[in-house]
């Protein structure tokens, strides 16, 4: 599991797309934090509002486009190996659970490092790390990665997951935010399976997102166990 | 001890059966050859045993352990068909990564030693994306043996290799057998199977139609032998009697002044014919026996 995780983690740092994404995250964090200082003074924000505004840019990026970024980088984490038949080497050497969890761990660590560095950059301006928002962000990414892994197991062709990944990456945040706030009884129950609902309140309800991610990952594992390589 | 044992192992895709209930045993230390035309089910059978695909029904055990079992993976080496690799990694990185997956990490020097065994010692730092098909085959064999497994599955191990490399791999397979390993291989190269394998199974349309040693297969597929004798001239006084007798000893008799050829039912008959020539004052200089090759048997099947 750890060998696969390590390979996945290092390979994510080697693609141009991921380097661009890291750059985007870091630049957003830097300028978001820098301009929020000016905004705090100019708009006369309170101390607690000023705390939030430092991470606003990064949060907007991750809530709005996080799923798209994760899908963009990892939509083919499993099916690429199935398609290119390198999976045959993996399944003859280790368990399928280790393969899925290893892949997941590698991607999760990549995003953990990226987000941590982004928060460290923000902390240069705000002089503190908001552990609560950091945890909420990690919870969201944890779910988004699980979804990317599930999609990659569910759809055998990488070209299809590329298309679907982009589609879901754009649609899911919009739908997620909508069902979180809508009063429509027919769809409002969906908020309970959407991670965005658990990010609204300033409490520890975001921990539910880890449970949702676990369920999605369990579904991916069950599917992969039935998949022929 | 049987290292491979399958009982009524079946595989179907939907309503289409691909493997029809195979019962097979392979003994420890054998080089077992699996022959069959394209689509006969050879790779499907290997893929079931190695965990790449799941059997529809039936059971199998490897090294005495009921499969599929995670514990087995450390003890088997697999070179799947159509192997492809991570193009951005070099051969050593591949071997280290795959060994780590087995939970048996290897050192760089171990990797170099195995790559030398398969003839890739000149290409240690070359990225696999730049490897030829034959070189990838060699790397496939290297990764299958790097963790010193007891049972090795090789699917078409020398296809796409030049003759020299193929001979090197043949020697490697013999060395593996000499060190007590069991090798289960498929091949389209009938000459290779004939020379290397102690037991051969012929597969047709998802079923094993015959299994045995080369001698057993020969005796099964060909109950007659074509024999050609080169001999001294037959004395005129003996010729009529001798030809009459030869016609009863075999069939398709063809004679010239210094040679006779006929088809006989068994090797014992050859000895009788030599004695008959000698009795008639005819010196036998050469006996040529035309045995069926594996290729002939395979085509017959």
Short mmCIF file of C-alpha atoms in Angstrom, two decimals, chain B residues 87-221:
data_model
loop_
_atom_site.label_atom_id
_atom_site.label_comp_id
_atom_site.label_asym_id
_atom_site.label_seq_id
_atom_site.Cartn_x
_atom_site.Cartn_y
_atom_site.Cartn_z
CA UNK B 87 7.42 4.32 -19.27
CA UNK B 88 9.00 7.01 -17.13
CA UNK B 89 10.76 4.55 -14.82
CA UNK B 90 14.00 2.71 -15.54
CA UNK B 91 14.44 -1.03 -15.10
CA UNK B 92 15.92 -0.83 -11.60
CA UNK B 93 13.15 1.44 -10.34
CA UNK B 94 10.60 -0.98 -11.74
CA UNK B 95 12.12 -3.93 -9.97
CA UNK B 96 12.40 -2.03 -6.70
CA UNK B 97 8.82 -0.79 -6.90
CA UNK B 98 7.33 -4.18 -7.75
CA UNK B 99 9.39 -5.97 -5.11
CA UNK B 100 8.29 -3.46 -2.51
CA UNK B 101 4.70 -4.26 -3.48
CA UNK B 102 5.36 -7.90 -2.67
CA UNK B 103 6.66 -6.80 0.71
CA UNK B 104 10.13 -8.02 -0.23
CA UNK B 105 12.28 -4.97 -0.97
CA UNK B 106 15.45 -5.57 -2.99
CA UNK B 107 18.74 -3.73 -3.22
CA UNK B 108 20.16 -2.11 -6.34
CA UNK B 109 22.80 -4.82 -6.58
CA UNK B 110 20.11 -7.53 -6.52
CA UNK B 111 18.29 -5.71 -9.30
CA UNK B 112 21.48 -5.47 -11.35
CA UNK B 113 22.15 -9.19 -10.87
CA UNK B 114 18.70 -10.17 -12.11
CA UNK B 115 18.84 -7.73 -15.02
CA UNK B 116 22.15 -9.29 -16.00
CA UNK B 117 20.53 -12.74 -15.93
CA UNK B 118 17.96 -11.63 -18.49
CA UNK B 119 20.46 -9.68 -20.59
CA UNK B 120 19.51 -6.13 -19.69
CA UNK B 121 22.76 -5.17 -17.96
CA UNK B 122 23.51 -2.55 -20.66
CA UNK B 123 20.21 -0.77 -20.13
CA UNK B 124 20.03 -0.16 -16.41
CA UNK B 125 19.41 3.57 -16.54
CA UNK B 126 17.41 3.66 -19.77
CA UNK B 127 13.76 4.57 -19.32
CA UNK B 128 11.42 1.69 -20.09
CA UNK B 129 9.53 3.87 -22.57
CA UNK B 130 12.58 3.54 -24.82
CA UNK B 131 12.76 -0.25 -24.50
CA UNK B 132 12.03 -2.47 -27.48
CA UNK B 133 9.31 -5.13 -27.24
CA UNK B 134 11.91 -7.83 -26.60
CA UNK B 135 13.57 -5.79 -23.85
CA UNK B 136 10.20 -5.32 -22.17
CA UNK B 137 9.72 -9.07 -22.28
CA UNK B 138 13.07 -9.47 -20.53
CA UNK B 139 12.09 -6.96 -17.89
CA UNK B 140 8.83 -8.87 -17.48
CA UNK B 141 10.81 -12.01 -16.73
CA UNK B 142 13.15 -10.11 -14.40
CA UNK B 143 10.26 -8.75 -12.33
CA UNK B 144 8.74 -12.22 -12.15
CA UNK B 145 11.88 -13.73 -10.59
CA UNK B 146 13.36 -10.81 -8.62
CA UNK B 147 11.72 -11.87 -5.35
CA UNK B 148 12.83 -15.49 -5.79
CA UNK B 149 9.38 -17.05 -5.95
CA UNK B 150 8.86 -20.81 -5.79
CA UNK B 151 6.39 -20.88 -8.66
CA UNK B 152 6.83 -18.80 -11.80
CA UNK B 153 4.19 -18.18 -14.46
CA UNK B 154 5.58 -17.03 -17.81
CA UNK B 155 3.11 -16.17 -20.55
CA UNK B 156 4.92 -16.28 -23.90
CA UNK B 157 8.31 -15.50 -22.35
CA UNK B 158 10.39 -15.26 -25.52
CA UNK B 159 7.96 -13.91 -28.09
CA UNK B 160 9.45 -10.90 -29.81
CA UNK B 161 13.00 -11.72 -28.74
CA UNK B 162 15.95 -12.27 -31.05
CA UNK B 163 17.35 -15.81 -31.20
CA UNK B 164 20.33 -15.09 -28.96
CA UNK B 165 18.19 -13.53 -26.26
CA UNK B 166 15.70 -16.40 -26.49
CA UNK B 167 18.48 -18.91 -25.92
CA UNK B 168 19.64 -16.91 -22.91
CA UNK B 169 16.12 -17.02 -21.49
CA UNK B 170 15.90 -20.77 -22.18
CA UNK B 171 19.05 -21.25 -20.12
CA UNK B 172 17.64 -19.04 -17.39
CA UNK B 173 14.47 -21.15 -17.27
CA UNK B 174 16.58 -24.30 -17.00
CA UNK B 175 18.61 -22.69 -14.21
CA UNK B 176 15.40 -21.81 -12.37
CA UNK B 177 14.31 -25.42 -12.60
CA UNK B 178 17.72 -26.60 -11.41
CA UNK B 179 17.37 -24.39 -8.35
CA UNK B 180 14.10 -26.11 -7.46
CA UNK B 181 11.63 -23.62 -8.88
CA UNK B 182 8.57 -24.66 -10.84
CA UNK B 183 7.97 -22.90 -14.12
CA UNK B 184 4.55 -22.81 -15.79
CA UNK B 185 4.87 -21.34 -19.26
CA UNK B 186 2.82 -20.84 -22.37
CA UNK B 187 4.39 -20.47 -25.75
CA UNK B 188 3.62 -20.37 -29.41
CA UNK B 189 7.18 -21.49 -30.06
CA UNK B 190 6.68 -25.23 -30.27
CA UNK B 191 10.40 -25.87 -30.58
CA UNK B 192 10.92 -24.00 -27.31
CA UNK B 193 8.28 -26.01 -25.48
CA UNK B 194 9.62 -29.26 -26.89
CA UNK B 195 13.16 -28.48 -25.75
CA UNK B 196 12.37 -27.00 -22.35
CA UNK B 197 9.27 -28.56 -20.89
CA UNK B 198 9.13 -31.78 -18.94
CA UNK B 199 5.34 -31.91 -19.17
CA UNK B 200 3.14 -30.41 -21.83
CA UNK B 201 -0.58 -29.79 -21.96
CA UNK B 202 -2.41 -29.03 -25.18
CA UNK B 203 -5.40 -26.79 -24.82
CA UNK B 204 -8.23 -26.42 -27.28
CA UNK B 205 -11.35 -24.31 -26.95
CA UNK B 206 -11.01 -23.91 -23.21
CA UNK B 207 -10.25 -27.52 -22.37
CA UNK B 208 -7.09 -29.55 -21.99
CA UNK B 209 -7.23 -32.19 -24.69
CA UNK B 210 -3.99 -33.95 -23.78
CA UNK B 211 -1.35 -33.74 -21.11
CA UNK B 212 1.85 -35.69 -20.70
CA UNK B 213 5.56 -35.86 -21.36
CA UNK B 214 6.84 -35.38 -24.90
CA UNK B 215 7.16 -39.15 -25.26
CA UNK B 216 3.64 -39.75 -24.02
CA UNK B 217 2.24 -37.16 -26.41
CA UNK B 218 4.18 -38.68 -29.30
CA UNK B 219 2.88 -42.15 -28.55
CA UNK B 220 -0.63 -40.74 -28.27
CA UNK B 221 -0.59 -38.79 -31.48
#
